C-alpha cells in the first residue's frame, strides 16, 4: 500500500499541474478576448469569452487555494523549502484567477448596461 506521504506528493503534483494548466488557459482566453476587441468579434462571442473567463478564473482560484493549502501544510510537515517556490506560484495563480474573474464580471456588467425596464 502507498504511504500517506507519497499520496500527498501525488495530490500536490496533480494540483500544481492543474493550476499551471488553468493559468495558461486563462491567459489564452484573455488574449482571445483582447484580439476579439481588436478584430471586432460579435458581441455574443465576446460575452461567451467573458463567461469562460469568469468560470476559469473562479476555478483557478479554487484549485490554487487548495494547492496552496496542501503545499503550506506539506512545507510545515516536512520542514523542507522545496515547496516554497510552488507556494509562491500557487499564490500568484490564486490572485491572478481572482483578478481575472472580477475584471471579466465587471466588463460583463458594464457591457450589459442598466436595464431598468
Coordinates of N, CA, C and O in Angstrom, one line a residue:
X1 N 0.8 -1.2 0.0 CA 0.0 0.0 0.0 C 0.9 1.3 0.0 O 2.0 1.3 0.6
X2 N 0.4 2.3 -0.6 CA 1.2 3.5 -0.7 C 1.1 4.3 0.6 O 0.1 4.3 1.3
X3 N 2.2 4.9 1.0 CA 2.2 5.6 2.2 C 1.5 6.9 2.0 O 1.4 7.4 0.9
X4 N 1.1 7.6 3.1 CA 0.3 8.9 3.0 C 1.2 10.0 2.4 O 0.7 10.9 1.8
X5 N 2.5 9.9 2.7 CA 3.4 11.0 2.2 C 3.5 10.9 0.6 O 3.4 11.9 0.0
X6 N 3.6 9.7 0.1 CA 3.6 9.6 -1.4 C 2.3 10.0 -2.0 O 2.2 10.7 -3.0
X7 N 1.2 9.7 -1.3 CA -0.2 10.1 -1.8 C -0.3 11.6 -1.8 O -0.9 12.2 -2.7
X8 N 0.2 12.3 -0.7 CA 0.2 13.7 -0.7 C 1.0 14.3 -1.8 O 0.7 15.3 -2.4
X9 N 2.2 13.7 -2.1 CA 3.0 14.2 -3.2 C 2.3 14.1 -4.5 O 2.4 15.1 -5.3
X10 N 1.6 13.0 -4.7 CA 0.8 12.9 -6.0 C -0.3 13.9 -6.0 O -0.5 14.5 -7.1
X11 N -0.9 14.2 -4.9 CA -2.0 15.1 -4.9 C -1.5 16.5 -5.1 O -2.1 17.3 -5.9
X12 N -0.4 16.9 -4.5 CA 0.2 18.2 -4.7 C 0.7 18.4 -6.2 O 0.5 19.4 -6.8
X13 N 1.3 17.3 -6.7 CA 1.7 17.4 -8.1 C 0.6 17.6 -9.1 O 0.6 18.3 -10.0
X14 N -0.5 16.8 -8.8 CA -1.7 17.0 -9.7 C -2.3 18.4 -9.5 O -2.7 19.0 -10.6
X15 N -2.4 18.9 -8.3 CA -3.0 20.2 -8.1 C -2.1 21.3 -8.8 O -2.6 22.2 -9.4
X16 N -0.8 21.1 -8.7 CA 0.1 22.1 -9.3 C 0.1 22.1 -10.8 O 0.1 23.1 -11.4
X17 N 0.0 20.9 -11.4 CA -0.2 20.8 -12.8 C -1.5 21.4 -13.3 O -1.6 22.1 -14.3
X18 N -2.6 21.2 -12.5 CA -3.9 21.8 -12.8 C -3.8 23.3 -12.7 O -4.4 24.0 -13.6
X19 N -3.1 23.8 -11.7 CA -3.0 25.3 -11.6 C -2.3 25.8 -12.8 O -2.7 26.8 -13.4
X20 N -1.2 25.2 -13.2 CA -0.4 25.7 -14.4 C -1.3 25.6 -15.7 O -1.2 26.5 -16.5
X21 N -2.0 24.5 -15.8 CA -2.9 24.4 -17.0 C -4.0 25.5 -17.0 O -4.2 26.1 -18.1
X22 N -4.6 25.7 -15.9 CA -5.7 26.7 -15.9 C -5.1 28.1 -16.0 O -5.8 29.0 -16.7
X23 N -3.9 28.3 -15.5 CA -3.3 29.6 -15.7 C -3.0 29.9 -17.2 O -3.3 31.0 -17.7
X24 N -2.5 28.9 -17.9 CA -2.3 29.1 -19.4 C -3.6 29.2 -20.1 O -3.7 30.0 -21.1
X25 N -4.6 28.5 -19.7 CA -5.9 28.6 -20.4 C -6.5 30.0 -20.2 O -7.0 30.6 -21.1
X26 N -6.4 30.6 -19.0 CA -6.9 31.9 -18.7 C -6.1 33.0 -19.5 O -6.7 33.9 -20.0
X27 N -4.8 32.8 -19.6 CA -4.0 33.7 -20.5 C -4.4 33.6 -21.9 O -4.6 34.7 -22.6
X28 N -4.7 32.4 -22.4 CA -5.1 32.3 -23.8 C -6.5 32.9 -24.0 O -6.7 33.5 -25.1
X29 N -7.4 32.7 -23.1 CA -8.7 33.3 -23.2 C -8.7 34.8 -23.1 O -9.4 35.5 -23.9
X30 N -7.8 35.3 -22.3 CA -7.6 36.8 -22.2 C -7.1 37.4 -23.5 O -7.6 38.4 -24.0
X31 N -6.1 36.7 -24.1 CA -5.5 37.1 -25.4 C -6.6 37.1 -26.4 O -6.7 38.0 -27.3
X32 N -7.4 36.0 -26.4 CA -8.5 35.9 -27.4 C -9.5 37.0 -27.2 O -10.0 37.5 -28.2
X33 N -9.8 37.4 -26.0 CA -10.7 38.5 -25.8 C -10.2 39.8 -26.3 O -10.9 40.6 -26.9
X34 N -8.9 40.1 -26.0 CA -8.2 41.3 -26.5 C -8.2 41.3 -28.0 O -8.5 42.3 -28.7
X35 N -7.8 40.2 -28.6 CA -7.8 40.1 -30.1 C -9.2 40.2 -30.7 O -9.4 40.8 -31.8
X36 N -10.2 39.7 -30.0 CA -11.5 39.9 -30.4 C -12.0 41.3 -30.4 O -12.8 41.7 -31.3
X37 N -11.5 42.1 -29.4 CA -11.9 43.5 -29.4 C -11.2 44.2 -30.6 O -11.8 45.1 -31.2
X38 N -10.0 43.8 -30.9 CA -9.2 44.5 -32.0 C -9.9 44.1 -33.3 O -10.0 45.0 -34.2
X39 N -10.3 42.8 -33.5 CA -10.8 42.4 -34.8 C -12.3 42.4 -34.9 O -12.9 41.8 -35.8
X40 N -12.9 43.1 -34.0 CA -14.4 43.3 -34.0 C -15.2 42.0 -34.0 O -16.0 41.8 -34.9
X41 N -15.0 41.1 -33.0 CA -15.8 40.0 -32.9 C -17.2 40.4 -32.6 O -17.4 41.5 -32.1
X42 N -18.2 39.5 -32.8 CA -19.5 39.8 -32.4 C -19.7 40.0 -30.9 O -18.9 39.4 -30.1
X43 N -20.7 40.7 -30.5 CA -20.9 40.9 -29.0 C -21.2 39.6 -28.3 O -20.7 39.4 -27.2
X44 N -22.0 38.8 -29.0 CA -22.3 37.5 -28.4 C -21.1 36.6 -28.2 O -20.9 35.9 -27.2
X45 N -20.1 36.7 -29.1 CA -18.9 35.9 -29.0 C -18.0 36.4 -27.8 O -17.5 35.7 -27.0
X46 N -18.0 37.7 -27.7 CA -17.2 38.4 -26.6 C -17.8 38.0 -25.2 O -17.1 37.8 -24.3
X47 N -19.2 38.0 -25.2 CA -19.9 37.6 -23.9 C -19.6 36.2 -23.6 O -19.3 35.9 -22.4
X48 N -19.5 35.3 -24.5 CA -19.2 33.9 -24.2 C -17.8 33.8 -23.7 O -17.5 33.1 -22.8
X49 N -16.8 34.5 -24.3 CA -15.4 34.5 -23.9 C -15.3 35.1 -22.5 O -14.6 34.5 -21.6
X50 N -16.1 36.1 -22.2 CA -16.1 36.7 -20.8 C -16.6 35.7 -19.8 O -16.1 35.6 -18.7
X51 N -17.7 35.0 -20.2 CA -18.3 34.0 -19.3 C -17.3 32.8 -19.0 O -17.2 32.3 -17.9
X52 N -16.5 32.4 -20.1 CA -15.5 31.4 -19.9 C -14.4 32.0 -19.0 O -13.8 31.2 -18.2
X53 N -14.0 33.2 -19.1 CA -13.0 33.9 -18.3 C -13.5 33.9 -16.8 O -12.7 33.6 -15.9
X54 N -14.7 34.2 -16.6 CA -15.2 34.2 -15.2 C -15.2 32.8 -14.6 O -14.7 32.6 -13.5
X55 N -15.7 31.8 -15.4 CA -15.7 30.4 -14.9 C -14.2 29.9 -14.7 O -13.9 29.3 -13.6
X56 N -13.4 30.2 -15.6 CA -12.0 29.7 -15.5 C -11.2 30.4 -14.3 O -10.4 29.8 -13.6
X57 N -11.5 31.7 -14.1 CA -10.9 32.4 -13.0 C -11.3 31.9 -11.7 O -10.5 31.8 -10.8
X58 N -12.6 31.6 -11.5 CA -13.1 31.1 -10.3 C -12.5 29.7 -10.1 O -12.1 29.3 -8.9
X59 N -12.5 28.9 -11.1 CA -11.9 27.5 -11.0 C -10.4 27.6 -10.6 O -9.9 26.8 -9.8
X60 N -9.7 28.5 -11.3 CA -8.3 28.6 -11.0 C -8.1 29.1 -9.5 O -7.2 28.6 -8.8
X61 N -8.9 30.0 -9.1 CA -8.8 30.5 -7.7 C -9.0 29.4 -6.7 O -8.2 29.2 -5.8
X62 N -10.0 28.5 -6.9 CA -10.3 27.4 -6.0 C -9.2 26.4 -6.0 O -8.8 25.9 -5.0
X63 N -8.8 26.0 -7.2 CA -7.7 25.0 -7.3 C -6.4 25.5 -6.7 O -5.7 24.8 -6.0
X64 N -6.1 26.8 -7.0 CA -4.9 27.4 -6.4 C -4.9 27.5 -4.9 O -3.9 27.3 -4.2
X65 N -6.1 27.8 -4.3 CA -6.2 27.8 -2.9 C -6.0 26.5 -2.3 O -5.3 26.3 -1.3
X66 N -6.6 25.4 -2.9 CA -6.4 24.1 -2.4 C -4.9 23.7 -2.5 O -4.3 23.1 -1.6
X67 N -4.3 24.0 -3.6 CA -2.9 23.7 -3.8 C -2.0 24.4 -2.8 O -1.1 23.8 -2.3
X68 N -2.3 25.7 -2.6 CA -1.6 26.5 -1.7 C -1.7 25.9 -0.2 O -0.7 25.8 0.5
X69 N -2.9 25.5 0.1 CA -3.1 24.9 1.5 C -2.3 23.6 1.6 O -1.7 23.4 2.7
X70 N -2.4 22.8 0.6 CA -1.6 21.5 0.6 C -0.1 21.8 0.7 O 0.6 21.1 1.5
X71 N 0.4 22.7 -0.1 CA 1.8 23.0 -0.1 C 2.3 23.6 1.2 O 3.4 23.3 1.7
X72 N 1.5 24.5 1.8 CA 1.9 25.0 3.1 C 1.9 24.0 4.1 O 2.8 23.9 4.9
X73 N 0.9 23.1 4.1 CA 0.8 22.0 5.1 C 2.0 21.1 4.9 O 2.6 20.7 5.9
X74 N 2.3 20.7 3.7 CA 3.4 19.8 3.4 C 4.7 20.5 3.7 O 5.7 19.8 4.2
X75 N 4.9 21.8 3.5 CA 6.1 22.5 3.8 C 6.3 22.5 5.3 O 7.5 22.3 5.8
X76 N 5.3 22.7 6.1 CA 5.4 22.7 7.5 C 5.7 21.3 8.1 O 6.5 21.1 9.0
X77 N 5.0 20.3 7.5 CA 5.1 19.0 7.9 C 6.4 18.4 7.7 O 7.0 17.7 8.6
X78 N 7.0 18.6 6.5 CA 8.4 18.0 6.2 C 9.5 19.0 6.6 O 10.7 18.5 6.6
X79 N 9.2 20.2 6.7 CA 10.3 21.3 7.0 C 11.3 21.3 5.9 O 12.5 21.4 6.2
X80 N 10.8 21.2 4.7 CA 11.7 21.3 3.5 C 11.3 22.6 2.7 O 10.1 22.8 2.5
X81 N 12.3 23.3 2.3 CA 12.0 24.6 1.5 C 11.7 24.3 0.0 O 11.5 25.2 -0.8
X82 N 11.6 23.0 -0.3 CA 11.3 22.6 -1.7 C 10.0 23.1 -2.2 O 9.8 23.6 -3.4
X83 N 9.0 23.1 -1.4 CA 7.6 23.5 -1.8 C 7.4 25.0 -1.6 O 6.3 25.5 -1.9
X84 N 8.4 25.8 -1.2 CA 8.2 27.2 -1.0 C 8.0 27.9 -2.4 O 7.1 28.8 -2.5
X85 N 8.7 27.5 -3.4 CA 8.6 28.0 -4.8 C 7.2 27.7 -5.3 O 6.6 28.6 -6.0
X86 N 6.7 26.5 -5.1 CA 5.4 26.1 -5.5 C 4.3 26.9 -4.8 O 3.3 27.2 -5.4
X87 N 4.6 27.2 -3.5 CA 3.6 28.0 -2.8 C 3.5 29.4 -3.4 O 2.4 30.0 -3.5
X88 N 4.6 30.0 -3.8 CA 4.6 31.3 -4.4 C 3.9 31.3 -5.7 O 3.0 32.2 -6.0
X89 N 4.1 30.2 -6.5 CA 3.4 30.1 -7.8 C 1.9 30.0 -7.6 O 1.1 30.6 -8.3
X90 N 1.5 29.1 -6.6 CA 0.1 29.0 -6.3 C -0.5 30.2 -5.8 O -1.7 30.5 -6.1
X91 N 0.2 31.0 -5.0 CA -0.3 32.3 -4.5 C -0.5 33.3 -5.6 O -1.6 34.0 -5.7
X92 N 0.4 33.4 -6.5 CA 0.3 34.2 -7.7 C -0.9 33.8 -8.6 O -1.7 34.6 -9.0
X93 N -1.0 32.5 -8.8 CA -2.1 32.0 -9.6 C -3.5 32.2 -9.0 O -4.5 32.5 -9.6
X94 N -3.5 32.2 -7.6 CA -4.7 32.4 -6.9 C -5.2 33.9 -7.1 O -6.3 34.2 -7.4
X95 N -4.2 34.8 -6.9 CA -4.5 36.2 -7.1 C -4.9 36.5 -8.6 O -5.9 37.3 -8.8
X96 N -4.2 35.9 -9.5 CA -4.5 36.1 -10.9 C -5.9 35.6 -11.3 O -6.6 36.3 -12.0
X97 N -6.3 34.4 -10.8 CA -7.6 33.9 -11.1 C -8.7 34.8 -10.5 O -9.7 35.1 -11.2
X98 N -8.5 35.3 -9.3 CA -9.5 36.2 -8.7 C -9.6 37.5 -9.5 O -10.7 38.0 -9.7
X99 N -8.4 38.1 -9.8 CA -8.4 39.4 -10.6 C -9.1 39.2 -11.9 O -9.9 40.0 -12.3
X100 N -8.8 38.1 -12.7 CA -9.4 37.9 -14.0 C -10.9 37.7 -13.8 O -11.7 38.2 -14.6
X101 N -11.4 36.9 -12.8 CA -12.8 36.7 -12.7 C -13.5 38.0 -12.3 O -14.6 38.3 -12.9
X102 N -12.9 38.8 -11.5 CA -13.6 40.1 -11.1 C -13.6 41.0 -12.3 O -14.6 41.7 -12.5
X103 N -12.5 41.1 -13.0 CA -12.4 42.0 -14.1 C -13.4 41.6 -15.2 O -14.1 42.5 -15.8
X104 N -13.5 40.3 -15.5 CA -14.4 39.8 -16.6 C -15.8 40.1 -16.2 O -16.6 40.4 -17.0
X105 N -16.1 39.8 -14.9 CA -17.5 40.1 -14.5 C -17.8 41.6 -14.5 O -19.0 42.0 -14.8
X106 N -16.9 42.4 -14.2 CA -17.1 43.9 -14.2 C -17.3 44.3 -15.7 O -18.2 45.1 -16.0
X107 N -16.5 43.8 -16.6 CA -16.7 44.1 -18.0 C -18.1 43.6 -18.5 O -18.8 44.3 -19.2
X108 N -18.4 42.4 -18.1 CA -19.7 41.9 -18.5 C -20.9 42.7 -17.9 O -21.9 43.0 -18.6
X109 N -20.7 43.2 -16.7 CA -21.8 44.0 -16.0 C -21.8 45.4 -16.7 O -22.9 45.9 -17.0
X110 N -20.7 46.0 -17.0 CA -20.7 47.3 -17.7 C -21.2 47.2 -19.1 O -21.8 48.2 -19.6
X111 N -20.9 46.1 -19.8 CA -21.4 46.0 -21.2 C -22.9 45.7 -21.3 O -23.5 46.1 -22.3
X112 N -23.5 45.1 -20.2 CA -24.9 44.9 -20.3 C -25.7 46.2 -20.0 O -26.8 46.3 -20.5
X113 N -25.1 47.1 -19.3 CA -25.8 48.4 -19.1 C -26.9 48.3 -18.1 O -27.1 47.3 -17.4
X114 N -27.6 49.4 -17.9 CA -28.7 49.4 -16.9 C -30.0 49.1 -17.6 O -30.5 49.9 -18.5
X115 N -30.5 48.0 -17.3 CA -31.8 47.6 -17.9 C -32.9 47.8 -16.8 O -33.2 46.9 -16.0
X116 N -33.4 49.0 -16.8 CA -34.4 49.3 -15.8 C -35.8 48.8 -16.1 O -36.7 48.8 -15.3
X117 N -36.1 48.5 -17.4 CA -37.4 48.1 -17.8 C -37.5 46.6 -17.7 O -36.7 45.8 -17.8

